[in-house]
Short mmCIF file of C-alpha atoms in Angstrom, two decimals:
data_model
loop_
_atom_site.label_atom_id
_atom_site.label_comp_id
_atom_site.label_asym_id
_atom_site.label_seq_id
_atom_site.Cartn_x
_atom_site.Cartn_y
_atom_site.Cartn_z
CA MET A 21 0.00 0.00 0.00
CA ASP A 22 1.44 3.39 -0.85
CA THR A 23 1.44 6.28 1.58
CA GLN A 24 -1.49 8.14 0.02
CA GLU A 25 -3.65 5.00 0.27
CA LEU A 26 -2.52 4.43 3.83
CA ILE A 27 -3.51 7.98 4.79
CA LYS A 28 -6.87 7.61 3.06
CA ASN A 29 -7.52 4.45 5.04
CA GLN A 30 -6.51 6.13 8.30
CA VAL A 31 -8.78 9.16 7.85
CA THR A 32 -11.80 7.17 6.67
CA ALA A 33 -11.53 4.27 9.15
CA ASN A 34 -11.36 6.62 12.16
CA PRO A 35 -13.88 9.38 12.97
CA VAL A 36 -11.43 12.00 14.23
CA VAL A 37 -7.79 11.91 13.13
CA LEU A 38 -5.10 14.42 14.07
CA TYR A 39 -1.71 14.28 12.36
CA MET A 40 0.68 15.94 14.78
CA LYS A 41 4.26 16.22 15.96
CA GLY A 42 4.63 14.15 19.13
CA SER A 43 1.80 12.56 21.09
CA PRO A 44 -1.22 14.18 22.80
CA LYS A 45 0.56 13.79 26.13
CA PHE A 46 3.91 15.02 24.83
CA PRO A 47 3.39 17.31 21.83
CA GLN A 48 6.65 18.33 20.16
CA CYS A 49 5.42 21.60 18.65
CA GLY A 50 3.32 24.49 19.93
CA PHE A 51 0.81 24.21 17.10
CA SER A 52 0.31 20.48 17.67
CA SER A 53 -0.11 21.19 21.37
CA LEU A 54 -2.75 23.83 20.63
CA ALA A 55 -4.60 21.44 18.32
CA VAL A 56 -4.76 18.77 21.05
CA GLN A 57 -5.93 21.33 23.63
CA ILE A 58 -8.74 22.48 21.33
CA LEU A 59 -9.92 18.91 20.75
CA GLN A 60 -9.81 18.20 24.48
CA ALA A 61 -11.82 21.38 25.12
CA CYS A 62 -14.41 20.02 22.68
CA GLY A 63 -14.60 16.84 24.75
CA VAL A 64 -13.36 14.54 21.99
CA GLN A 65 -13.13 10.96 23.26
CA ASN A 66 -12.42 9.08 20.05
CA LEU A 67 -9.30 10.89 18.84
CA THR A 68 -6.82 9.01 16.69
CA ALA A 69 -3.52 10.89 16.97
CA ILE A 70 -0.77 10.05 14.50
CA ASP A 71 2.75 11.16 15.34
CA VAL A 72 4.39 12.12 12.04
CA LEU A 73 7.81 12.29 13.71
CA GLN A 74 7.60 8.48 14.02
CA ASN A 75 6.88 8.06 10.31
CA PRO A 76 8.78 10.15 7.75
CA ALA A 77 6.71 8.80 4.81
CA ILE A 78 3.47 9.98 6.41
CA ARG A 79 5.10 13.27 7.41
CA GLU A 80 5.77 14.04 3.73
CA GLY A 81 2.73 12.23 2.32
CA ILE A 82 0.21 14.10 4.46
CA LYS A 83 1.38 17.40 2.97
CA GLN A 84 0.41 16.17 -0.51
CA TYR A 85 -2.77 14.44 0.61
CA ALA A 86 -4.65 17.66 1.43
CA ASN A 87 -2.34 20.01 -0.49
CA TRP A 88 -1.47 21.50 2.89
CA PRO A 89 2.21 22.04 3.74
CA THR A 90 2.03 22.18 7.53
CA ILE A 91 1.31 19.98 10.53
CA PRO A 92 -0.97 19.57 12.54
CA GLN A 93 -3.84 18.56 10.26
CA LEU A 94 -7.29 17.57 11.47
CA TYR A 95 -9.65 15.19 9.63
CA ILE A 96 -13.26 14.47 10.66
CA HIS A 97 -14.84 11.47 8.93
CA GLY A 98 -12.34 11.61 6.11
CA GLU A 99 -12.74 15.34 5.44
CA PHE A 100 -9.78 17.67 5.87
CA VAL A 101 -10.79 20.39 8.34
CA GLY A 102 -7.63 22.49 8.60
CA GLY A 103 -4.57 23.28 10.65
CA ALA A 104 -4.25 24.88 14.09
CA ASP A 105 -5.37 28.38 13.00
CA ILE A 106 -8.54 27.08 11.36
CA MET A 107 -9.25 24.77 14.29
CA ARG A 108 -9.00 27.73 16.66
CA SER A 109 -11.26 29.86 14.50
CA LEU A 110 -13.87 27.08 14.14
CA TYR A 111 -13.68 26.42 17.88
CA GLU A 112 -14.23 30.09 18.75
CA SER A 113 -17.27 30.25 16.46
CA GLY A 114 -18.67 26.97 17.85
CA GLU A 115 -18.54 25.26 14.46
CA LEU A 116 -15.90 22.72 15.42
CA GLN A 117 -17.98 21.49 18.36
CA GLN A 118 -20.91 20.97 15.94
CA MET A 119 -18.74 19.14 13.43
CA LEU A 120 -17.53 16.80 16.15
CA GLU A 121 -21.04 16.15 17.46
CA ASN A 122 -22.57 15.60 14.03
CA PRO A 123 -19.63 14.23 12.12
CA VAL A 124 -21.63 12.99 9.14
CA ALA A 125 -22.29 16.27 7.38
CA MET B 21 17.94 35.04 8.60
CA LEU B 22 14.46 35.29 7.19
CA SER B 23 12.66 38.42 8.37
CA ALA B 24 8.97 39.20 8.67
CA SER B 25 9.31 41.68 5.82
CA ASP B 26 10.86 38.95 3.60
CA VAL B 27 7.81 36.77 4.26
CA ARG B 28 5.57 39.72 3.48
CA ASP B 29 7.38 40.26 0.16
CA TYR B 30 7.07 36.54 -0.72
CA ILE B 31 3.32 36.61 -0.10
CA LEU B 32 2.88 39.80 -2.15
CA GLN B 33 4.89 38.31 -5.04
CA GLY B 34 2.50 35.40 -5.33
CA LEU B 35 -0.84 36.87 -4.33
CA ALA B 36 -2.56 40.20 -5.01
CA CYS B 37 -3.37 41.59 -1.58
CA ASP B 38 -5.00 44.75 -0.25
CA HIS B 39 -3.16 44.44 3.03
CA VAL B 40 -0.47 42.15 4.48
CA GLN B 41 1.02 42.41 7.92
CA VAL B 42 3.62 39.87 9.10
CA LEU B 43 5.09 39.64 12.58
CA GLY B 44 7.85 37.39 13.93
CA ASP B 45 11.51 37.92 14.67
CA ASP B 46 12.97 34.43 15.29
CA GLY B 47 13.50 33.62 11.59
CA THR B 48 11.19 30.59 11.46
CA HIS B 49 7.86 31.38 13.19
CA PHE B 50 5.63 34.08 11.72
CA GLU B 51 2.15 35.48 12.18
CA ALA B 52 0.34 37.11 9.31
CA VAL B 53 -2.85 39.03 8.65
CA ILE B 54 -3.71 38.92 4.94
CA VAL B 55 -6.51 40.75 3.11
CA SER B 56 -7.02 39.79 -0.52
CA PRO B 57 -9.83 40.00 -3.07
CA ALA B 58 -8.73 36.51 -4.20
CA PHE B 59 -10.32 35.14 -0.99
CA VAL B 60 -13.87 36.10 -2.02
CA GLY B 61 -16.12 33.06 -2.25
CA LYS B 62 -13.51 30.72 -0.78
CA ASN B 63 -13.60 28.89 2.53
CA MET B 64 -10.86 29.21 5.13
CA VAL B 65 -8.98 26.12 3.92
CA GLN B 66 -8.95 27.43 0.34
CA GLN B 67 -7.84 30.90 1.51
CA HIS B 68 -4.90 29.46 3.45
CA GLN B 69 -4.04 27.22 0.49
CA LEU B 70 -3.75 30.33 -1.71
CA VAL B 71 -1.21 31.82 0.70
CA TYR B 72 0.72 28.55 0.92
CA LYS B 73 0.74 28.39 -2.89
CA ALA B 74 2.15 31.92 -3.04
CA LEU B 75 4.94 30.89 -0.69
CA GLY B 76 5.61 27.64 -2.60
CA ASP B 77 8.78 25.78 -1.64
CA ARG B 78 9.68 28.44 0.89
CA MET B 79 6.89 27.09 3.07
CA ARG B 80 8.54 23.67 3.03
CA GLN B 81 12.13 24.81 3.40
CA GLU B 82 12.57 28.17 5.10
CA ILE B 83 9.42 28.77 7.10
CA HIS B 84 8.72 26.40 9.96
CA ALA B 85 5.43 27.92 10.99
CA LEU B 86 3.10 30.55 9.64
CA SER B 87 0.08 31.37 11.71
CA MET B 88 -2.39 33.32 9.61
CA ARG B 89 -5.70 35.09 9.62
CA THR B 90 -7.21 35.71 6.21
CA PHE B 91 -9.92 38.21 5.31
CA THR B 92 -11.80 39.28 2.21
CA PRO B 93 -11.72 43.08 1.72
CA GLU B 94 -15.39 43.19 2.77
CA ALA B 95 -14.83 41.21 5.98
CA TRP B 96 -11.77 43.33 6.76
CA GLY B 97 -13.77 46.54 6.23
CA LYS B 98 -16.40 45.43 8.73
CA LEU B 99 -13.69 44.52 11.22
CA ASP B 100 -12.17 48.01 10.93
CA VAL B 101 -15.50 49.64 11.68
CA ARG B 102 -15.93 47.48 14.76
CA SER B 103 -12.54 48.23 16.23
CA ALA B 104 -12.61 51.96 15.39
#
């Protein structure tokens, strides 16, 4: 399976997927840390966190997958939502909470 | 070392903007406010993708992190009225 297929499987098989640097307990970047904090504030229980520092192929592949050059990246039911800035903006407007409660748009 | 004004120039070279402000003095982390008519009718993901496209390979190589807020000229105009 190539990396793009692997990523597609990951984001469609799991409801909420965050590609990040480090783990939720030990984020290795301020933006990844912020992304985890936002999801925790939303009360997300079913988070699948993928540490790109453990997998160089995914680290590069994820940038092509959504045509998005930075990490973290959030996916809800296979749809790319955005990076940390967009997550913060959607959280402040209440939209992210709705997307997480009603993930099948 | 990459400066905030370099990043501002890079964005302006690739995207027609009404207003660009970039902050950041550590050479790798930057914050930007960008107002462009190209953002009209686009969602936030598409707006950020336009900025990333303008920065091209520099986003992969030189810039570690770019935090951004994007506005259409209309949205920016309303914001100005509110804060005035």
